[in-house]
Coordinates of C-alpha atoms and ligand atoms in Angstrom, one line a residue:
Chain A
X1 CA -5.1 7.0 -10.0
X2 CA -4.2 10.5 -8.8
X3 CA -5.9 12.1 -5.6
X4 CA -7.7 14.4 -7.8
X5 CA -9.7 11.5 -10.0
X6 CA -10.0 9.5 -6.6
X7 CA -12.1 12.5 -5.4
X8 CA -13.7 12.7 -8.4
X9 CA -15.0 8.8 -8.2
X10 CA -15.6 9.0 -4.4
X11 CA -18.0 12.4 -5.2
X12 CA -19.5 10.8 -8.0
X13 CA -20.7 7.8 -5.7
X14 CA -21.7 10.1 -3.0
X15 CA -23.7 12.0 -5.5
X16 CA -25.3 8.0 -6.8
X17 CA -26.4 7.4 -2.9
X18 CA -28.2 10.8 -2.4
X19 CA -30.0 10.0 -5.9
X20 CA -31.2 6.8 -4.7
X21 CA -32.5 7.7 -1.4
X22 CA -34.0 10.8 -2.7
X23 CA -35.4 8.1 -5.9
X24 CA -36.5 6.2 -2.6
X25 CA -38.7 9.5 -1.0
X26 CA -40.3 10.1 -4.3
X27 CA -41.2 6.3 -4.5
X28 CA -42.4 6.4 -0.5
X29 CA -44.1 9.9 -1.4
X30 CA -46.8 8.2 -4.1
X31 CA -47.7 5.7 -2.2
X32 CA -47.0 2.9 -4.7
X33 CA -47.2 0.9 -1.3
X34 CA -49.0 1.3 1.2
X35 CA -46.8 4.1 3.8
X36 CA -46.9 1.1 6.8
X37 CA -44.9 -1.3 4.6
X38 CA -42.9 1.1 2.8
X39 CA -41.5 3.9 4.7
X40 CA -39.5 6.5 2.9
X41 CA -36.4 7.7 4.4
X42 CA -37.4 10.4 6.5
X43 CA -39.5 7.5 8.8
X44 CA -36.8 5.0 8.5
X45 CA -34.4 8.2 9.8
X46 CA -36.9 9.1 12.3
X47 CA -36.5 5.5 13.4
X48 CA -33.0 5.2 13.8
X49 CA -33.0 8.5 15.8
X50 CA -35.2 6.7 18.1
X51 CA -33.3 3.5 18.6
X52 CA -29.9 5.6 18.7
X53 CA -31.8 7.7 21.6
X54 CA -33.1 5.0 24.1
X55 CA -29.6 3.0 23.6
X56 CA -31.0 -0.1 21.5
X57 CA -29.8 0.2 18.7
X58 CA -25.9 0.7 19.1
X59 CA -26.2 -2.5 22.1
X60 CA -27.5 -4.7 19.4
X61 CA -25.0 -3.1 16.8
X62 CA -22.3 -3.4 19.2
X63 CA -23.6 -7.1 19.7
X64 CA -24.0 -8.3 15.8
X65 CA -20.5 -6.7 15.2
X66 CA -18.6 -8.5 18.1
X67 CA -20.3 -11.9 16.6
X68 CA -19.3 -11.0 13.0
X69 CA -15.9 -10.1 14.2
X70 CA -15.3 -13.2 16.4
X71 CA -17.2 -15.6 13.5
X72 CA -15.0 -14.3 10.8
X73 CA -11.4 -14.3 12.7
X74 CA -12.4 -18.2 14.0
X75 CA -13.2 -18.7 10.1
X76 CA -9.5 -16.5 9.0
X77 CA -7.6 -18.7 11.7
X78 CA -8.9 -21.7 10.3
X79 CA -8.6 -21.2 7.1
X80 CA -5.3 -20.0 6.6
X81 CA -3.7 -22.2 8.7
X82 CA -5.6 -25.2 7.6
X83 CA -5.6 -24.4 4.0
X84 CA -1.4 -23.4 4.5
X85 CA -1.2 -27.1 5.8
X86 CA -2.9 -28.1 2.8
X87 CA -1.5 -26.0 0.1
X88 CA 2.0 -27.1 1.4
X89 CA 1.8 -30.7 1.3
X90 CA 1.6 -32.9 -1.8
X91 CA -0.4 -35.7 0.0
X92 CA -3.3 -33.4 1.9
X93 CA -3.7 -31.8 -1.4
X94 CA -4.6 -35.3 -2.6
X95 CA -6.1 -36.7 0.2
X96 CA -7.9 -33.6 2.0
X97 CA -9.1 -31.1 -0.8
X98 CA -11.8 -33.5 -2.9
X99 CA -13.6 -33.6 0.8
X100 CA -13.4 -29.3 0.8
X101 CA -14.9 -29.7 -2.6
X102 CA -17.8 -31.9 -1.4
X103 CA -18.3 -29.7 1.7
X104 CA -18.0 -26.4 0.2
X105 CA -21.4 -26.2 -1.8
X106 CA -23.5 -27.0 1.5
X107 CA -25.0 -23.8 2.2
X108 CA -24.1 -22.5 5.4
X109 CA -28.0 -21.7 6.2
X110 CA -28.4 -25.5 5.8
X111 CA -26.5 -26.4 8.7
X112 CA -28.4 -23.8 11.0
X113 CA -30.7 -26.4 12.7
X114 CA -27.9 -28.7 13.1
X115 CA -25.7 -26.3 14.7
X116 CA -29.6 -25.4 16.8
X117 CA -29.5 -29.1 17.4
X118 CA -26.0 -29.6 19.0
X119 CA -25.4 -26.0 20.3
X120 CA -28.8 -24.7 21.1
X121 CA -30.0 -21.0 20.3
X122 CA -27.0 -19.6 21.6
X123 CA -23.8 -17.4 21.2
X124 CA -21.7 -20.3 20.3
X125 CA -24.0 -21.5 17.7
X126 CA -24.1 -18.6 15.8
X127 CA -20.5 -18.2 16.0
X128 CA -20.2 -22.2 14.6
X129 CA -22.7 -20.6 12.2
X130 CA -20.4 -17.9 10.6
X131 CA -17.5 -19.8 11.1
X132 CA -18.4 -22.6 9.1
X133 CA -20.1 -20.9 6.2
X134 CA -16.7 -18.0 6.3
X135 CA -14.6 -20.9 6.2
X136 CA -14.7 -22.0 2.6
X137 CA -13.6 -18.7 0.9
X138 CA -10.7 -18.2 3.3
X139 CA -9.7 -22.3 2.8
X140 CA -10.0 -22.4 -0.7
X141 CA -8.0 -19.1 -1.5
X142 CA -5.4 -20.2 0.7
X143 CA -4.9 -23.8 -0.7
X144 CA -4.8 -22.1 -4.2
X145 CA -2.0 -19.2 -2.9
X146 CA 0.3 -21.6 -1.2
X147 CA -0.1 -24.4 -4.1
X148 CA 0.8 -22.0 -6.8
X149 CA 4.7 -21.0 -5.7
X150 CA 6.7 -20.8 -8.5
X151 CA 8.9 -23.5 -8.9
X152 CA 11.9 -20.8 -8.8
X153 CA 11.1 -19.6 -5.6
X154 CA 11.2 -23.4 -4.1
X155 CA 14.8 -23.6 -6.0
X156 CA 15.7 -20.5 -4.2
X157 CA 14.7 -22.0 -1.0
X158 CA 16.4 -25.3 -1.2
X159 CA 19.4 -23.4 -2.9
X160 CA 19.6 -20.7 0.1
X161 CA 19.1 -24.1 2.5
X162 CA 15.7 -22.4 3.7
X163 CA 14.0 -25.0 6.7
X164 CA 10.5 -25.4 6.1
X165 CA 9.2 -23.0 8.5
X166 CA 11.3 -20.0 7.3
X167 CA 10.0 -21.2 3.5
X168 CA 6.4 -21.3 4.8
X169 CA 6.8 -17.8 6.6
X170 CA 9.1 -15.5 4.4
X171 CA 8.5 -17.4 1.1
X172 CA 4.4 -19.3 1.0
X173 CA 2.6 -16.9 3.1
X174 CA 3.9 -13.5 1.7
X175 CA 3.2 -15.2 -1.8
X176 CA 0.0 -16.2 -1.2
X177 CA -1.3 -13.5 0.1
X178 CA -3.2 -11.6 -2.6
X179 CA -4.8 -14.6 -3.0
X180 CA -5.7 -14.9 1.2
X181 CA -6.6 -11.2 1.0
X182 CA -9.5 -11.8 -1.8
X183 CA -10.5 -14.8 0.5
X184 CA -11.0 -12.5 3.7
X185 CA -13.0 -10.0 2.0
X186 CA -15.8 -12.6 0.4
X187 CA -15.3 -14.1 4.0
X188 CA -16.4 -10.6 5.5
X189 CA -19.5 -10.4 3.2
X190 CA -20.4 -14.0 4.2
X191 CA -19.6 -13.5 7.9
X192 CA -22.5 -10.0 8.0
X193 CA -24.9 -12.6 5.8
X194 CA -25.1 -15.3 8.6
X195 CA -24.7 -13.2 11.8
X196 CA -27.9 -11.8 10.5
X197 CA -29.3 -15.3 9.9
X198 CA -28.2 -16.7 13.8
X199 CA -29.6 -13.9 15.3
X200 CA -33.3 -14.2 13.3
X201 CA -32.9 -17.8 14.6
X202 CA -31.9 -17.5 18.3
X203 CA -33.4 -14.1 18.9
X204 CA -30.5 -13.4 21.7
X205 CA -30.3 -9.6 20.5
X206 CA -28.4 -8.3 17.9
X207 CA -29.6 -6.6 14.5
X208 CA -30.9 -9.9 13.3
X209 CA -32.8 -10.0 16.2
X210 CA -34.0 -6.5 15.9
X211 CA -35.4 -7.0 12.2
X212 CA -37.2 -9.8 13.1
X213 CA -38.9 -8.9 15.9
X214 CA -39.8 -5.5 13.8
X215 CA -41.2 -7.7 11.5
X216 CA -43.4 -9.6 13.8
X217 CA -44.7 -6.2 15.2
X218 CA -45.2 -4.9 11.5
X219 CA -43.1 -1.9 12.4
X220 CA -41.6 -1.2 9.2
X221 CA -39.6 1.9 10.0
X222 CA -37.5 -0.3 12.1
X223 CA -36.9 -3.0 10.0
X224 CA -35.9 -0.1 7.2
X225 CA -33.3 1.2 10.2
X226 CA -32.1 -2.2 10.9
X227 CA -31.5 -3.1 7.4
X228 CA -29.5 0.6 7.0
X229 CA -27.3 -0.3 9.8
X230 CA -26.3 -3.4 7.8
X231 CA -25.5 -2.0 5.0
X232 CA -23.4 0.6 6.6
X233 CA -21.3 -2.1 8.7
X234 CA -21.1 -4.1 5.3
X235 CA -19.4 -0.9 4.0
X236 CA -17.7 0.4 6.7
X237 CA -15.9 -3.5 7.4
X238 CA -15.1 -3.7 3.7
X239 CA -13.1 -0.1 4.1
X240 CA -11.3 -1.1 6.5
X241 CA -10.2 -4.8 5.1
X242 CA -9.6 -2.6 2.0
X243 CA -7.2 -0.5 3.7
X244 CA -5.2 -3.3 5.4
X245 CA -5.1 -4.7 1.6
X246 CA -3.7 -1.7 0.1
X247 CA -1.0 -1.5 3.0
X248 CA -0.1 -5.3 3.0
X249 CA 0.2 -5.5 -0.6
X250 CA 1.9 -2.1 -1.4
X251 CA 4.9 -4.0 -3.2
X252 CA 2.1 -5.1 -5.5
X253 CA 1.4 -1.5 -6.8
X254 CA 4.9 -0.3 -8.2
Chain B
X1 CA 41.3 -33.1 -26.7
X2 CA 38.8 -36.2 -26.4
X3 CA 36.5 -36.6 -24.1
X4 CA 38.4 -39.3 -22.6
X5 CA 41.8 -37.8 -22.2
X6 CA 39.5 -34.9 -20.4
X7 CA 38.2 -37.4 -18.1
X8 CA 40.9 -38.8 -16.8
X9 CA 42.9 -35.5 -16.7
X10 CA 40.0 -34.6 -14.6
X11 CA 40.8 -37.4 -12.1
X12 CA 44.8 -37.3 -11.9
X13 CA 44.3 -33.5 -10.3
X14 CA 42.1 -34.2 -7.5
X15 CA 43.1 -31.3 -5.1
X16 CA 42.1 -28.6 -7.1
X17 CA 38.7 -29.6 -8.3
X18 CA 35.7 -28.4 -7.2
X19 CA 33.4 -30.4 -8.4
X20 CA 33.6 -33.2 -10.4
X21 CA 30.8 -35.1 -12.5
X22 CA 31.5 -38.8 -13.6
X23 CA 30.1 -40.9 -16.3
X24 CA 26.7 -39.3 -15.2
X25 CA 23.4 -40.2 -17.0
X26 CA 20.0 -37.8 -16.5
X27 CA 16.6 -39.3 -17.7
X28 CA 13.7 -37.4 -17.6
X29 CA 10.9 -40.2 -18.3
X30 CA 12.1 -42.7 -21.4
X31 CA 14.2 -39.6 -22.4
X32 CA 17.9 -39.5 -22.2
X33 CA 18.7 -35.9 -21.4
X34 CA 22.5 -36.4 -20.0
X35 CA 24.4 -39.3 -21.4
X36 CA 27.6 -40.8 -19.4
X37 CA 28.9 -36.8 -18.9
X38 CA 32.0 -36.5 -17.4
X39 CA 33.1 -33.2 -16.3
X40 CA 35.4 -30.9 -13.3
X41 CA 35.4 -27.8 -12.1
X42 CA 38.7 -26.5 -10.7
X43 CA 39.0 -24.0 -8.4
X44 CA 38.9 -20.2 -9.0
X45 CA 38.4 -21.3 -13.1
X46 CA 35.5 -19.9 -14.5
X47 CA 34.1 -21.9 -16.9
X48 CA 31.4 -21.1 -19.7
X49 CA 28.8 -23.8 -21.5
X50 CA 27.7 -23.4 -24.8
X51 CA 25.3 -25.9 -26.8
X52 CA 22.2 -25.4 -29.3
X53 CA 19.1 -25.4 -27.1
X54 CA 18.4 -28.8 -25.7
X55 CA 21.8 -30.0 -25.7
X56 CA 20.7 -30.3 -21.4
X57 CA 22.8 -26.7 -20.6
X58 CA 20.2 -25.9 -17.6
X59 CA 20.0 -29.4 -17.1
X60 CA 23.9 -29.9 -16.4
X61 CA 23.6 -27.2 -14.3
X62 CA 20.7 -28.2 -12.1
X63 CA 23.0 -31.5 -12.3
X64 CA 25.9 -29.4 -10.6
X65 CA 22.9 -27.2 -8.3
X66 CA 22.6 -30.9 -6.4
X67 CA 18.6 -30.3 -7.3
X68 CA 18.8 -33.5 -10.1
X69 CA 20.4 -37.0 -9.2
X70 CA 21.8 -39.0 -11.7
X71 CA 20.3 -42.0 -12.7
X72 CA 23.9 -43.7 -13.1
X73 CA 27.4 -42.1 -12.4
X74 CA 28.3 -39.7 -9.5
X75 CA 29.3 -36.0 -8.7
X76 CA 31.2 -35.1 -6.4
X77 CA 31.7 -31.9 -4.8
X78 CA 34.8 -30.9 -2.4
X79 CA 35.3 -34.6 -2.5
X80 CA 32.4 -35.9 -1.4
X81 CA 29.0 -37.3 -3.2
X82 CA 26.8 -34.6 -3.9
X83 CA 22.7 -35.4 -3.4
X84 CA 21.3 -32.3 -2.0
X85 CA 21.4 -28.7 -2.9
X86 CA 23.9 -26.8 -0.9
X87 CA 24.6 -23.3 0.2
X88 CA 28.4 -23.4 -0.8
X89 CA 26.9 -23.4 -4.4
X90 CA 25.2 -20.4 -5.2
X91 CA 22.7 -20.0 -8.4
X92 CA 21.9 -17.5 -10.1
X93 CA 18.6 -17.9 -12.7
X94 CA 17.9 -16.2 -15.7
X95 CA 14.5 -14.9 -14.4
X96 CA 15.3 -12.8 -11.7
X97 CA 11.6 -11.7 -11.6
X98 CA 10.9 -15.1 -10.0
X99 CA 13.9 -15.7 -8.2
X100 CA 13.9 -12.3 -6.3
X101 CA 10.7 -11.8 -3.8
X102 CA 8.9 -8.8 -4.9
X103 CA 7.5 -8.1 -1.7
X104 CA 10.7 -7.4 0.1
X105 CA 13.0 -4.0 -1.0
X106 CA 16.9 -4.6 -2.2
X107 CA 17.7 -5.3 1.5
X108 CA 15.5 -8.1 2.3
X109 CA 16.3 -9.8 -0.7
X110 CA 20.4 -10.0 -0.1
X111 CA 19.2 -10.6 3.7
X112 CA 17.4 -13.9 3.0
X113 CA 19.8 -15.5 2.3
X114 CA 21.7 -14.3 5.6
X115 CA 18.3 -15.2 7.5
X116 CA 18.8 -18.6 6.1
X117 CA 22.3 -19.0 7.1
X118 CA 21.7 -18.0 10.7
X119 CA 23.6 -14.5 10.6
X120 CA 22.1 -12.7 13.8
X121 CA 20.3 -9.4 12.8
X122 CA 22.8 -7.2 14.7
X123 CA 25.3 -8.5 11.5
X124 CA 23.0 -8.1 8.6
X125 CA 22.8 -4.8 8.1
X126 CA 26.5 -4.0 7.7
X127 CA 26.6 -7.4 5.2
X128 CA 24.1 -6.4 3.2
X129 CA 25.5 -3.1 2.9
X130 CA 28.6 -4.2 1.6
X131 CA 27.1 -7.1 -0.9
X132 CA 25.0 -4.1 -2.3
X133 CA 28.1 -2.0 -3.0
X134 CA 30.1 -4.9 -4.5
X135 CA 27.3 -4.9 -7.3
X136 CA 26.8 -1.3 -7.4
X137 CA 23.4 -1.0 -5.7
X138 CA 23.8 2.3 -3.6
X139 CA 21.2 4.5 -3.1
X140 CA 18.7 1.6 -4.3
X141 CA 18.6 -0.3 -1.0
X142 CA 14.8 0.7 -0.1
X143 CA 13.5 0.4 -3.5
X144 CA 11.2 -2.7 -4.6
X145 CA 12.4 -5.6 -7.6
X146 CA 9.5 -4.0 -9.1
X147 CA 11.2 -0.5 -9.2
X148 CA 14.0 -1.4 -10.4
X149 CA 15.6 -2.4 -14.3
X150 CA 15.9 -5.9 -15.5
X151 CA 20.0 -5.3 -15.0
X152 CA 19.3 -3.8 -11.7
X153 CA 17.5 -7.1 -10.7
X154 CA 20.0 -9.6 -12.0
X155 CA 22.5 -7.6 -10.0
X156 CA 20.5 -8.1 -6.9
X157 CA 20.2 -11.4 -7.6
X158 CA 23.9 -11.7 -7.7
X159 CA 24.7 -10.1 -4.7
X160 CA 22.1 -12.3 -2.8
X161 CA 24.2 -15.3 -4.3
X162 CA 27.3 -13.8 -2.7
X163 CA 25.8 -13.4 0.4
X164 CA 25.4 -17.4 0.7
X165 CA 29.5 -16.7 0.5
X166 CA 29.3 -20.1 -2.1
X167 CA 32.6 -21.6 -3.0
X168 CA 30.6 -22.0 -6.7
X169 CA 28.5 -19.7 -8.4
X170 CA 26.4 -21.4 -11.5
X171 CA 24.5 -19.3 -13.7
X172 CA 22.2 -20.3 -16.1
X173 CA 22.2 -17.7 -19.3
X174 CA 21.8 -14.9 -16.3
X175 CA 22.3 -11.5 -19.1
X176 CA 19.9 -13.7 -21.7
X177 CA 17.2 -10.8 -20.9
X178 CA 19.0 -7.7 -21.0
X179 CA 19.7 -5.7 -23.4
X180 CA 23.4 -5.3 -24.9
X181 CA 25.0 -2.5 -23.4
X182 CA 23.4 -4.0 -19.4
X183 CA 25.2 -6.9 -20.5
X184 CA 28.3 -5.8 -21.4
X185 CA 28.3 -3.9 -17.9
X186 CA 27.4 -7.1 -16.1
X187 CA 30.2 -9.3 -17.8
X188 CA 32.7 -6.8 -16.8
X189 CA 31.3 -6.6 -12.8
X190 CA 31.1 -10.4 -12.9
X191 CA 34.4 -10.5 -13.9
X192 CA 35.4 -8.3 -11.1
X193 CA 33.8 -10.1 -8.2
X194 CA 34.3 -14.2 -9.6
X195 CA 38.1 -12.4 -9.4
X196 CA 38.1 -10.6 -6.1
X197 CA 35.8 -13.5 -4.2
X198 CA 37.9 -16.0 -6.2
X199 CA 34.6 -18.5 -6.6
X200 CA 34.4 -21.6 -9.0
X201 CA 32.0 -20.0 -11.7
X202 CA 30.1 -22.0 -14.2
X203 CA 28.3 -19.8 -16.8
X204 CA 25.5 -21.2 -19.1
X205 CA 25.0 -18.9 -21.7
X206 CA 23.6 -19.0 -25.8
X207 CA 25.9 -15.8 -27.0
X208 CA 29.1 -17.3 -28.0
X209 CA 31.3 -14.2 -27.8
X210 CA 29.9 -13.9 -24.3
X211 CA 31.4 -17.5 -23.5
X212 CA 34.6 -16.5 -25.3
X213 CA 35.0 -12.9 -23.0
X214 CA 34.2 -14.6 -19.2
X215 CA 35.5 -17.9 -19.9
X216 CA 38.8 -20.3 -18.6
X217 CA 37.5 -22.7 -20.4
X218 CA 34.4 -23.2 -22.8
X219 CA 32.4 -26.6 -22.4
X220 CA 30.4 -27.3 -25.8
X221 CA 27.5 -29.8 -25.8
X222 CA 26.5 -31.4 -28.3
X223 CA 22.2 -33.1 -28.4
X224 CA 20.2 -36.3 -28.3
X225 CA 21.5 -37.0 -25.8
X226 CA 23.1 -33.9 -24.2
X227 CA 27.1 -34.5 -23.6
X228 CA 30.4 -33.2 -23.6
X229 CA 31.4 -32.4 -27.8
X230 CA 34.5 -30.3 -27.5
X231 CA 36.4 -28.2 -24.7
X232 CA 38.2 -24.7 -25.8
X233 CA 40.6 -23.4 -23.3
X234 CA 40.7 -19.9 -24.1
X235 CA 44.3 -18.2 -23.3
X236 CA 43.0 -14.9 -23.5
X237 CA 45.1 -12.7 -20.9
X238 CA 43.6 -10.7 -18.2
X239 CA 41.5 -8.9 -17.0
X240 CA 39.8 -8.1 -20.0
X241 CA 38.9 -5.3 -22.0
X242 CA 35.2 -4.9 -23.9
X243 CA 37.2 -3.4 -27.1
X244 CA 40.7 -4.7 -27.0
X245 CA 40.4 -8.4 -26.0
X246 CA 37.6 -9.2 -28.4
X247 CA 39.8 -7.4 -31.3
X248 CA 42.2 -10.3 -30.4
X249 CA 43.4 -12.8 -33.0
X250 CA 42.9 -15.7 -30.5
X251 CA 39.2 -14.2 -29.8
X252 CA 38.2 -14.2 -33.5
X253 CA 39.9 -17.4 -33.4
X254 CA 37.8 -19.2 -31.2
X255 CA 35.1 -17.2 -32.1
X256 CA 35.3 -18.8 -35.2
X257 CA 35.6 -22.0 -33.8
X258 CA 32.9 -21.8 -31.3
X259 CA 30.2 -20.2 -34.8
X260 CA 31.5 -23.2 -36.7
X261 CA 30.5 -25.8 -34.1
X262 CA 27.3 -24.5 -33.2
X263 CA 26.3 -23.7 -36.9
X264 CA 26.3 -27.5 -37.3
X265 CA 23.0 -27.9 -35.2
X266 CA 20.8 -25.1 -36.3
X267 CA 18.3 -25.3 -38.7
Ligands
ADP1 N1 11.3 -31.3 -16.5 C1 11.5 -31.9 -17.7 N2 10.8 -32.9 -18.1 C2 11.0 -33.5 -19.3 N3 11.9 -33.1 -20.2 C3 12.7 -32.1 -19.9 C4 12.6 -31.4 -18.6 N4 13.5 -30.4 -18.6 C5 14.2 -30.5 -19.7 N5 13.7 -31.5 -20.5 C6 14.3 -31.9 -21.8 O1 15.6 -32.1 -21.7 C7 16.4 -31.6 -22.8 C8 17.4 -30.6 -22.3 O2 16.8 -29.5 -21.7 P1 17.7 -28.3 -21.1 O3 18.6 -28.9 -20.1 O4 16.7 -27.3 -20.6 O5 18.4 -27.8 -22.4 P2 19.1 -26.4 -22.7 O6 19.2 -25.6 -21.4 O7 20.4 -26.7 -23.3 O8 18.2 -25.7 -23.7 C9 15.4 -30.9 -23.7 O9 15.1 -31.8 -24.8 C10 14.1 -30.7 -22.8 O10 13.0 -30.9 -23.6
MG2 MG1 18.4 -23.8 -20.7

């Protein structure tokens, strides 16, 4: 795509968002809902002004990023090396993956009060919490990337007298990674889902925290704000991991 | 010549062979691919395989490559049984798109195999440099597999098989994919280097004239199961020459030959 139609997209989807909040006022502004439950944008901006003023709301950003962060690159270190281990060798493949398959449907919410149980409402817990539910994604991907190397490219390897590590580094890794790359991003957007969900259940800060406790105190401007914030950070991650992609995998686009 | 008289021929002149393959038998399953083959490789010859497709060509090869073990019989190279691939025997494939890496340039394709051989990075450069020049990549050293022609891919193929320095290059219908002017190039820069680097080369390839303008010596393989049929030495002087040596009489000769064996097998 040249610069010019890249524009041309990225003004188009600017122009969709202005639409939809100003859809959003006009909604707000007849009072379909009652105003207290359904703030427009100007209350849910008035809000955020107010939060970004007294300092609360970029601690508990800062706090629910840090979590996501640290959640999603325990879940990225786990998964790529576990799933490399596994993808490599002919009798984990057989032995290991069937248990991935019977883990991997569990939703990650469901083992919230077992984590609670073990861990307590703490950091830790919601870390396990991400970790465990951004695992699968990263795992899976990275089984599938290293177990598909063409057959030439292990010739090659044995041919060029290649020791295992080199063919994992320089050959498996570099292969698989399209594959890993697609595994990271869903891991992101699962990573945002259940920082949100750890922090509605321990309530130690955060913007999970913040909603909730908006909710409770049936200030809906706030919750509106909180829910904003998200949705930037799920963009503004997603850019960035984009980014890194495009850079990574350049040799894919000539 | 029979295949017997070849076979013993092949063990009276034991200094100069390269490799030698004896009596050896390939299954794959209940199927016999390679039935009781006896072949050798002398050094410097280079030495071209014809066959109708499924005569067990690639499979010879992978055979010689030290990635198949025979069920019965031995090969042997410099002497000693051969199990294992090694990097003395170089191989060039016929899909270069899956043999090169596509996410390393012209230079870090030659250099893998240099990484793999344990040549410090101080030396690399200056190796890779010249491997690149020997098969007339210069000026594409930064550029992608991707970015480059089908005969600009084999040749980087080539020069990363060089780079293993093999005392044996095998290649298994390598120009197959390229169109007939690339491949006419090729044969003449193959020629050039199996020459100047003085390797053992063994050449798989379907285009008979092809096998008639590299070869020493042309190994035909007959099917079910694959083995030796006939062996054409072809006395064809060198070096050779696109338009005068195939307007030889000996060329049309064999040519002849070769079209005559072959034809018995298709349809
Ligand atoms: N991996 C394999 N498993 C089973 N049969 C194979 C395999 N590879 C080759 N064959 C069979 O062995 C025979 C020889 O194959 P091949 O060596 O590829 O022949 P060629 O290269 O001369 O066309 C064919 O009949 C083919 O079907
Ligand atoms: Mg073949």
């Amino acid at each position: 795509m040249t610069l010019f139609h890249r524009s041309l997209w990225f003004l188009a989807s600017l122009a969709l968002l202005v639409g939809l909040i100003w859809g959003w006022q006009i909604l707000a502004d007849a009072r379909v809902l009652p105003r207290a439950f359904f703030p427009g944008p100007d209350l849910t901006w008035r809000a955020l002004k107010r939060g970004v003023a007294n300092g609360s709301l970029l601690s508990d950003t800062l706090t629910t990023l840090r979590r996501m962060a640290l959640g999603w690159a325990l879940a990225s270190l786990i998964g790529v090396a576990l799933g490399a281990f596994v993808g490599t060798s002919a009798w984990a493949r057989v032995w290991i993956a069937p248990m991935f398959e019977a883990l991997r449907p569990l939703p990650a919410s469901a083992i919230a009060p077992v984590a609670m149980l073990f861990l307590g409402l703490t950091d830790t817990m919601i870390l396990t919490l991400i970790a465990f539910g951004a695992l699968w994604p990263m795992l899976l991907t990275t089984v599938h990337g290293f177990s598909n190397i063409h057959i030439r490219r292990r010739e090659v390897a044995t041919s060029l007298g290649l020791s295992r590590s080199a063919f994992i580094t320089k050959i498996a890794l570099p292969g698989a990674l399209p594959d890993i790359m697609g595994g990271l991003r869903l891991g992101l957007t699962i990573a945002l889902i259940l920082v949100v969900v750890g922090e509605m259940v321990t309530v130690q800060g955060g913007l999970g925290a913040r909603i909730l406790l908006a909710a409770r105190a049936f200030n809906a401007p706030e919750i509106f704000a909180g829910i904003a914030v998200l949705g930037v950070i799920g963009l503004l991650t997603n850019a960035v991991l984009s980014l890194v992609e495009t850079y990574a995998l350049r040799w894919q686009r000539r | 010549m029979s295949l017997s008289e070849h076979a013993t021929s092949a063990m009276d002149a034991p200094r100069d062979t390269v490799l030698t393959v004896q009596e050896a038998s390939v299954r794959y399953g209940a199927t016999t691919v390679l039935k009781d083959l006896s072949l050798s490789l002398n050094r410097g010859e280079f030495v071209c395989v014809i066959g109708p497709s499924g005569s067990g060509k690639t499979t010879l090869l992978r055979l010689l490559a030290g990635l198949l073990t025979p069920v019965s019989g031995s090969v042997d190279f410099r002497g000693q049984p051969h199990r294992a691939p090694s990097r003395d025997i170089a191989i060039v494939f016929q899909d270069y798109t899956n043999a090169l890496l596509p996410w390393r340039d012209a230079e870090g394709n030659v250099s893998l195999a240099l990484e793999a051989a344990g040549v410090p990075r101080a030396e690399r450069r200056d190796q890779i440099h010249a491997l690149l020049r020997t098969v007339g990549l210069v000026g594409s050293e930064g550029k992608f597999p991707a970015e480059m022609s089908g005969g600009m891919q084999q040749r980087l193929q080539i020069a990363r098989c060089l780079a293993q320095k093999p005392d044996v290059l095998l290649m298994d219908e390598p120009f197959g994919a390229l169109d007939a002017m690339t491949r006419q190039k090729l044969q003449d820069e193959l020629l050039g280097i199996v020459a100047e680097s003085q390797v053992t080369a063994f050449f798989v390839t379907h285009d008979l004239e092809e096998a008639i303008y590299l070869g020493d010596r042309i190994i035909a393989l007959e099917p079910n199961p694959g083995r030796v049929s006939q062996i054409f030495d072809v006395p064809l002087p060198k070096p050779r020459n696109q338009l005068t040596t195939r307007e030889m009489p000996e060329f049309l000769r064999l040519r002849r030959q070769l079209f005559d064996f072959i034809e018995r097998y298709e349809q």
